[in-house]
PDB file of C-alpha atoms in Angstrom:
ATOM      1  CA  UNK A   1      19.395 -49.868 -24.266  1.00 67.00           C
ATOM      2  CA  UNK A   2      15.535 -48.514 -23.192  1.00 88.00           C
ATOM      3  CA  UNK A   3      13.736 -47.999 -25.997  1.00 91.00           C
ATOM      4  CA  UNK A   4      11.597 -45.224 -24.417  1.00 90.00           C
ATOM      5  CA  UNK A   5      15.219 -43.392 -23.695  1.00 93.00           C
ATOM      6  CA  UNK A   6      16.583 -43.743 -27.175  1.00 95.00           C
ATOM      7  CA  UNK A   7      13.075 -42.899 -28.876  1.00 95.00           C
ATOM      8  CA  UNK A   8      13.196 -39.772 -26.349  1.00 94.00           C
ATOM      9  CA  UNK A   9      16.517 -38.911 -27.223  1.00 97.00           C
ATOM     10  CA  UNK A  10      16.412 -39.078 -31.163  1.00 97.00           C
ATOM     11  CA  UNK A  11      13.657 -36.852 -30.765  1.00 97.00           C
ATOM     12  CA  UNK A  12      15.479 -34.430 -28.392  1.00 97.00           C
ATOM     13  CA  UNK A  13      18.135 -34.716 -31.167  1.00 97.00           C
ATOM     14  CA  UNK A  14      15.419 -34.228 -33.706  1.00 97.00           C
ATOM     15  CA  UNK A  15      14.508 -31.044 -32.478  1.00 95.00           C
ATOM     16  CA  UNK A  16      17.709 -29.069 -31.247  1.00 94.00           C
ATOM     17  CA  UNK A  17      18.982 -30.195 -34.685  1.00 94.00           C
ATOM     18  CA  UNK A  18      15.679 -28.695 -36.852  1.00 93.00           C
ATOM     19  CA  UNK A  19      14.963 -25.753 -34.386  1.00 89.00           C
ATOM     20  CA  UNK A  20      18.207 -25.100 -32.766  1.00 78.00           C
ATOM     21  CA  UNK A  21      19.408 -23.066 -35.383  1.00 77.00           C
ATOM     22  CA  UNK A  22      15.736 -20.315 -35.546  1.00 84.00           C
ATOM     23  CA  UNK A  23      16.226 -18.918 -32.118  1.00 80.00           C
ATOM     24  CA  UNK A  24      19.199 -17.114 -31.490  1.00 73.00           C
ATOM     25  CA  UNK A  25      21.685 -14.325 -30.851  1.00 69.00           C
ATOM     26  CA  UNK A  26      24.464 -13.222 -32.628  1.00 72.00           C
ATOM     27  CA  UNK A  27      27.547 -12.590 -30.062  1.00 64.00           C
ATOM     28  CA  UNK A  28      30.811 -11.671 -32.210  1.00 66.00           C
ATOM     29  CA  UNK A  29      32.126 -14.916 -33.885  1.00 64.00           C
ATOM     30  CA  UNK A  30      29.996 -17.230 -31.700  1.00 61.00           C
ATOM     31  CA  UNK A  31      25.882 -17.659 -31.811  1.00 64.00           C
ATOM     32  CA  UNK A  32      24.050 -17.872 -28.509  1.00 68.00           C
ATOM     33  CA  UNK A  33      21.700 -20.626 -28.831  1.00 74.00           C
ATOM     34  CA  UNK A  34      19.257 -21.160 -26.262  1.00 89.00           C
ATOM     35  CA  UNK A  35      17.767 -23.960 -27.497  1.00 92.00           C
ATOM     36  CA  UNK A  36      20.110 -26.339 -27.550  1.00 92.00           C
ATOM     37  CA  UNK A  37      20.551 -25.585 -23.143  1.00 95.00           C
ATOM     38  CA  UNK A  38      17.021 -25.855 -22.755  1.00 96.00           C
ATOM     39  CA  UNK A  39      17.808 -29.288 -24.653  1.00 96.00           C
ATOM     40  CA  UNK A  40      20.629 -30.553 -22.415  1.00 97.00           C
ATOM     41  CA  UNK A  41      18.957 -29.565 -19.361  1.00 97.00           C
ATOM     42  CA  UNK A  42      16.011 -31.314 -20.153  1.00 96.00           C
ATOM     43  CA  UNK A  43      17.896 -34.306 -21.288  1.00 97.00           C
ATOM     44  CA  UNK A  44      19.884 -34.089 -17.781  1.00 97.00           C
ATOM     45  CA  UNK A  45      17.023 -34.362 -15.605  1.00 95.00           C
ATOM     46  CA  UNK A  46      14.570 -36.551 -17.953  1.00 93.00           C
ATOM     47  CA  UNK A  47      17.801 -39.189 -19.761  1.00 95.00           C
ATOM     48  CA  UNK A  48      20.902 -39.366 -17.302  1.00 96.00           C
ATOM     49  CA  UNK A  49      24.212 -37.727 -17.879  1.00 98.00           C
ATOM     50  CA  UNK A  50      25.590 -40.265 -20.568  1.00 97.00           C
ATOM     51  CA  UNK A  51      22.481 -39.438 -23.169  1.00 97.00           C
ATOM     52  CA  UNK A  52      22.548 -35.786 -22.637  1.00 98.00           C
ATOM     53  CA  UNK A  53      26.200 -35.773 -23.431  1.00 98.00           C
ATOM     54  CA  UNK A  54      25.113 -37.858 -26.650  1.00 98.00           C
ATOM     55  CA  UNK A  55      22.734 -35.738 -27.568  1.00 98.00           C
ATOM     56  CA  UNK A  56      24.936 -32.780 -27.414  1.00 97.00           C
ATOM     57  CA  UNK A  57      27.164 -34.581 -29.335  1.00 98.00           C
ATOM     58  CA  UNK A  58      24.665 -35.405 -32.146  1.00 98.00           C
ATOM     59  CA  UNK A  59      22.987 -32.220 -32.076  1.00 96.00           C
ATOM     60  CA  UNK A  60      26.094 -30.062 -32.834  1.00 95.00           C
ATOM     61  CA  UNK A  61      27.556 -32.494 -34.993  1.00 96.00           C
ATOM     62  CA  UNK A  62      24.114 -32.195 -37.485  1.00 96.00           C
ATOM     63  CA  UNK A  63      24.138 -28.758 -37.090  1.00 92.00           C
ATOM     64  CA  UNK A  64      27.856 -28.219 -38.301  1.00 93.00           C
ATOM     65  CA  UNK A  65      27.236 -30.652 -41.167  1.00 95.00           C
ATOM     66  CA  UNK A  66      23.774 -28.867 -42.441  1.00 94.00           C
ATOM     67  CA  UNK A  67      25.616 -25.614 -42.048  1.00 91.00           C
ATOM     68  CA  UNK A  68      23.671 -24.233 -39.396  1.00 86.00           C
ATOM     69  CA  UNK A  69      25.831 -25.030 -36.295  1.00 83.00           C
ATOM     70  CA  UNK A  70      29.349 -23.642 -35.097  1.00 85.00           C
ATOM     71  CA  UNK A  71      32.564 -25.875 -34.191  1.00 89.00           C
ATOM     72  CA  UNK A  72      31.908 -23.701 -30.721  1.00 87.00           C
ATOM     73  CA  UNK A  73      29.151 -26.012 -30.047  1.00 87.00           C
ATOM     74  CA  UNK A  74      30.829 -29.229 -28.916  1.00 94.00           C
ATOM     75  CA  UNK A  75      32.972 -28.024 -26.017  1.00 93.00           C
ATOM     76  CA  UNK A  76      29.964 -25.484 -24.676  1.00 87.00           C
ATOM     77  CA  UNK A  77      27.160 -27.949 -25.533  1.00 93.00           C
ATOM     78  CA  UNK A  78      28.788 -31.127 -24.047  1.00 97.00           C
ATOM     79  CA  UNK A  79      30.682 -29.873 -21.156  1.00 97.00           C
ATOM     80  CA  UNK A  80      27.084 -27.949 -20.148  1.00 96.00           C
ATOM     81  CA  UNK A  81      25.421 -31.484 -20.803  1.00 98.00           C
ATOM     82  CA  UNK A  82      27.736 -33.577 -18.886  1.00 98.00           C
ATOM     83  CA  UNK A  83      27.975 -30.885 -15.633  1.00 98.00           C
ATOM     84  CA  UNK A  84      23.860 -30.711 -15.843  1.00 98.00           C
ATOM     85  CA  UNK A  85      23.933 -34.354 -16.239  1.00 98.00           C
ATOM     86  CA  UNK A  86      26.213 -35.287 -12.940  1.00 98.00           C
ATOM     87  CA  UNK A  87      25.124 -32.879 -11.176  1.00 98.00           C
ATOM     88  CA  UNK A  88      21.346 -33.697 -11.278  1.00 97.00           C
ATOM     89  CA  UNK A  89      21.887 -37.339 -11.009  1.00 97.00           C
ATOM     90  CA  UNK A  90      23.770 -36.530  -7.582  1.00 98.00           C
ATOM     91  CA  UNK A  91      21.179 -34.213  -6.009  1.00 97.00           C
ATOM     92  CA  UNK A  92      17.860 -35.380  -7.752  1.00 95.00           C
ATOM     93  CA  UNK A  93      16.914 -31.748  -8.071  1.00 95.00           C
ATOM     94  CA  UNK A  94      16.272 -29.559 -10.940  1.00 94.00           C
ATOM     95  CA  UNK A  95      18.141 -26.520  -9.899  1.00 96.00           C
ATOM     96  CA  UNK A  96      21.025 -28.470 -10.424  1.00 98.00           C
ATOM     97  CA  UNK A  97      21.006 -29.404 -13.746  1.00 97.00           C
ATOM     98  CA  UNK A  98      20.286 -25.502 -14.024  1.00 97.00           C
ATOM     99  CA  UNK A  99      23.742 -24.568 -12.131  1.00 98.00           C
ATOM    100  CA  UNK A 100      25.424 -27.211 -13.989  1.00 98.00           C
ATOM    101  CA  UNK A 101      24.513 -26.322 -17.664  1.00 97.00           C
ATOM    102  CA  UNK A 102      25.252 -22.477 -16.442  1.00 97.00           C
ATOM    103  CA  UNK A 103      28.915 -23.441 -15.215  1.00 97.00           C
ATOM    104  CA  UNK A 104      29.973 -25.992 -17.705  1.00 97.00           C
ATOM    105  CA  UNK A 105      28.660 -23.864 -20.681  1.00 95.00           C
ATOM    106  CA  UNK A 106      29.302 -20.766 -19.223  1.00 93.00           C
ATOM    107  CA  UNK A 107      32.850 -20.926 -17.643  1.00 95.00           C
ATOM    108  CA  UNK A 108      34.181 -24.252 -18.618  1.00 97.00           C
ATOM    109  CA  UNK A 109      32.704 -24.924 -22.169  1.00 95.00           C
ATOM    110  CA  UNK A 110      33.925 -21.308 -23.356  1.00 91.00           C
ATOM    111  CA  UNK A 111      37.456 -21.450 -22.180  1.00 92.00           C
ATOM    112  CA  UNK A 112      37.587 -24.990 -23.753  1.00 93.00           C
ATOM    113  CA  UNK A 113      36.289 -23.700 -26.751  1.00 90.00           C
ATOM    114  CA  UNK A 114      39.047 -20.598 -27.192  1.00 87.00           C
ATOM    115  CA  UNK A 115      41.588 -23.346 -28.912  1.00 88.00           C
ATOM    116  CA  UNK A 116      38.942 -24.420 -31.137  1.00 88.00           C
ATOM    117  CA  UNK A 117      38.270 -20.739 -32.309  1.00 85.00           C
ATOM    118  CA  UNK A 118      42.073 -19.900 -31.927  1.00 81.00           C
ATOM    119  CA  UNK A 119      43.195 -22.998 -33.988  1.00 81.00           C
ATOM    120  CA  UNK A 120      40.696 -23.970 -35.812  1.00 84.00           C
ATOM    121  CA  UNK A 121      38.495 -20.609 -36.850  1.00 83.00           C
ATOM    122  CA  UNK A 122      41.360 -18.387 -36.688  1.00 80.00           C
ATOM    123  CA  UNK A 123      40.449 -15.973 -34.282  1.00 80.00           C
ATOM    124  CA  UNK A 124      42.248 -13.376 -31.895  1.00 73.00           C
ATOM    125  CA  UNK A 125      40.008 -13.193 -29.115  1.00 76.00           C
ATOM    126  CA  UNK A 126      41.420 -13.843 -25.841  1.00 75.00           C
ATOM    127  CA  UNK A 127      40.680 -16.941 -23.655  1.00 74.00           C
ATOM    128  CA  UNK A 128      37.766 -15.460 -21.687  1.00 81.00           C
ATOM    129  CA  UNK A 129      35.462 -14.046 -24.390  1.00 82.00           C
ATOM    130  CA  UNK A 130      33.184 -16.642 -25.246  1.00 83.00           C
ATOM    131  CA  UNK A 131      32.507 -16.382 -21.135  1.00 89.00           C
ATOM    132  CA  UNK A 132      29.660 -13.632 -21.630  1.00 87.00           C
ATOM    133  CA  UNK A 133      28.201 -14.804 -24.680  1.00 84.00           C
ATOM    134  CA  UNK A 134      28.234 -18.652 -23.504  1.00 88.00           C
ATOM    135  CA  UNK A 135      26.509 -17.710 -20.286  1.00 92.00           C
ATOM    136  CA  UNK A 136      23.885 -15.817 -22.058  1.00 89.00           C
ATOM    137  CA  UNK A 137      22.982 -18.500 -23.991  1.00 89.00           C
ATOM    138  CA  UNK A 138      23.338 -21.216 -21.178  1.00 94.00           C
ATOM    139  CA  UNK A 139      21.088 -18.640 -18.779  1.00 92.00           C
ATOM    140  CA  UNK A 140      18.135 -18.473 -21.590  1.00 88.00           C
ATOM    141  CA  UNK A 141      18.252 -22.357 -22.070  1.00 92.00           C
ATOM    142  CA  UNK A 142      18.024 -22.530 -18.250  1.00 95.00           C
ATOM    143  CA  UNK A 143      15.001 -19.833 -17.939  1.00 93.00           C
ATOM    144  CA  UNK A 144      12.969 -21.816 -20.499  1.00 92.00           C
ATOM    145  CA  UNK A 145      13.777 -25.147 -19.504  1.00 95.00           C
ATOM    146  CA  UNK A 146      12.582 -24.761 -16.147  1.00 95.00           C
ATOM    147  CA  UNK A 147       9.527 -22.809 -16.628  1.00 95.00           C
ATOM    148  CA  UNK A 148       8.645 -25.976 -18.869  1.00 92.00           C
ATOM    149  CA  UNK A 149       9.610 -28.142 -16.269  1.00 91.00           C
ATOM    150  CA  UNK A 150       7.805 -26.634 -13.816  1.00 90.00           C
ATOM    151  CA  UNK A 151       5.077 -26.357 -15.876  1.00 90.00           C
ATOM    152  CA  UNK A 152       4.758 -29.712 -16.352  1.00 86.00           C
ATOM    153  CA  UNK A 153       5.161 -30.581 -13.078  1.00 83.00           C
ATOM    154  CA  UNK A 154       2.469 -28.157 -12.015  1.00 80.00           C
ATOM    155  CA  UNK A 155       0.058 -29.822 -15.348  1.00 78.00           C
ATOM    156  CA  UNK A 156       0.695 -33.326 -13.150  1.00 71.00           C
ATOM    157  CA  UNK A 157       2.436 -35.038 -15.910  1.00 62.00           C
ATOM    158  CA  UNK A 158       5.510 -36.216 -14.264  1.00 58.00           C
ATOM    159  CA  UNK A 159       4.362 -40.153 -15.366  1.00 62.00           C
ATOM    160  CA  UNK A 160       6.351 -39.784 -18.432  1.00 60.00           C
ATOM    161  CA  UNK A 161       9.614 -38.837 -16.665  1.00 61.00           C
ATOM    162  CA  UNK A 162       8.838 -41.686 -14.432  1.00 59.00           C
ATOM    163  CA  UNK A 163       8.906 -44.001 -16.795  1.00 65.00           C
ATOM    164  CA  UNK A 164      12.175 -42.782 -19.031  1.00 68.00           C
ATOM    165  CA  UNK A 165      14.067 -43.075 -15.547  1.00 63.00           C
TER     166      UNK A 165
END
């Protein structure tokens, strides 16, 4: 393992897990959380597909264990992740990663996460609901994550993204 990636990464984790939870928007039974897209995107272009994934992973699994997370997260958090992920590591462009978190959190990580709330959290709503709420979130992730990438890009200080890849 690259110790620049995993040092990245913990603090990626680090920081969805401790911030994640101050910025969001309450959507019926589910939480849009921005920050935690603006995290997988950025771990997408910056750590590969198999780290973001990870990250997603660790992120919503802290959250749900300090009480600040929902069981929602792991389907729309690592299916966003994983789509960003692939996608960016086939095209080598940022508006991928974008498109990907936006599908996999918005389409397929809320109709993977209706069994979770049906099961699991009890609710009635019906297998497209978490669609609007999901995207919301996954579309203000992807707003802030590439105005930071671009403005980091524009500041000239690509060298670190160099060397994590």
């Amino acid at each position: 393992m690259d110790n620049k990636k995993l040092t990245f990464s913990a603090l990626l984790i680090a920081l969805g897990t401790m911030t994640g939870h101050l910025i969001y928007i309450p959507v019926g039974v589910a939480k849009a959380f921005p920050v935690q897209h603006l995290i997988n995107i950025l771990s997408a272009v910056l750590l590969g597909p198999a780290y973001a994934v990870w990250n997603a992973f660790a992120i919503s699994l802290l959250r749900n264990m300090l009480g600040t997370g929902s069981l929602l997260a792991f389907p729309g958090s690592m299916i966003g992740a994983l789509i960003a992920g692939l996608l960016y590591q086939k095209f080598k462009d940022q508006r991928w990663a974008l498109a990907g978190e936006l599908v996999g959190t918005g389409l397929l990580g809320a109709v993977a996460a209706y069994p979770i709330a049906r099961f699991l959290m009890g609710s009635s709503s019906a297998v497209f609901f978490f669609v609007i709420p999901f995207s919301l979130s996954a579309a203000g992730g992807a707003v802030i994550a590439y105005l930071f990438l671009k403005a980091v890009e524009k500041a000239d200080k690509l060298s670190f993204i160099e060397d994590l890849n």
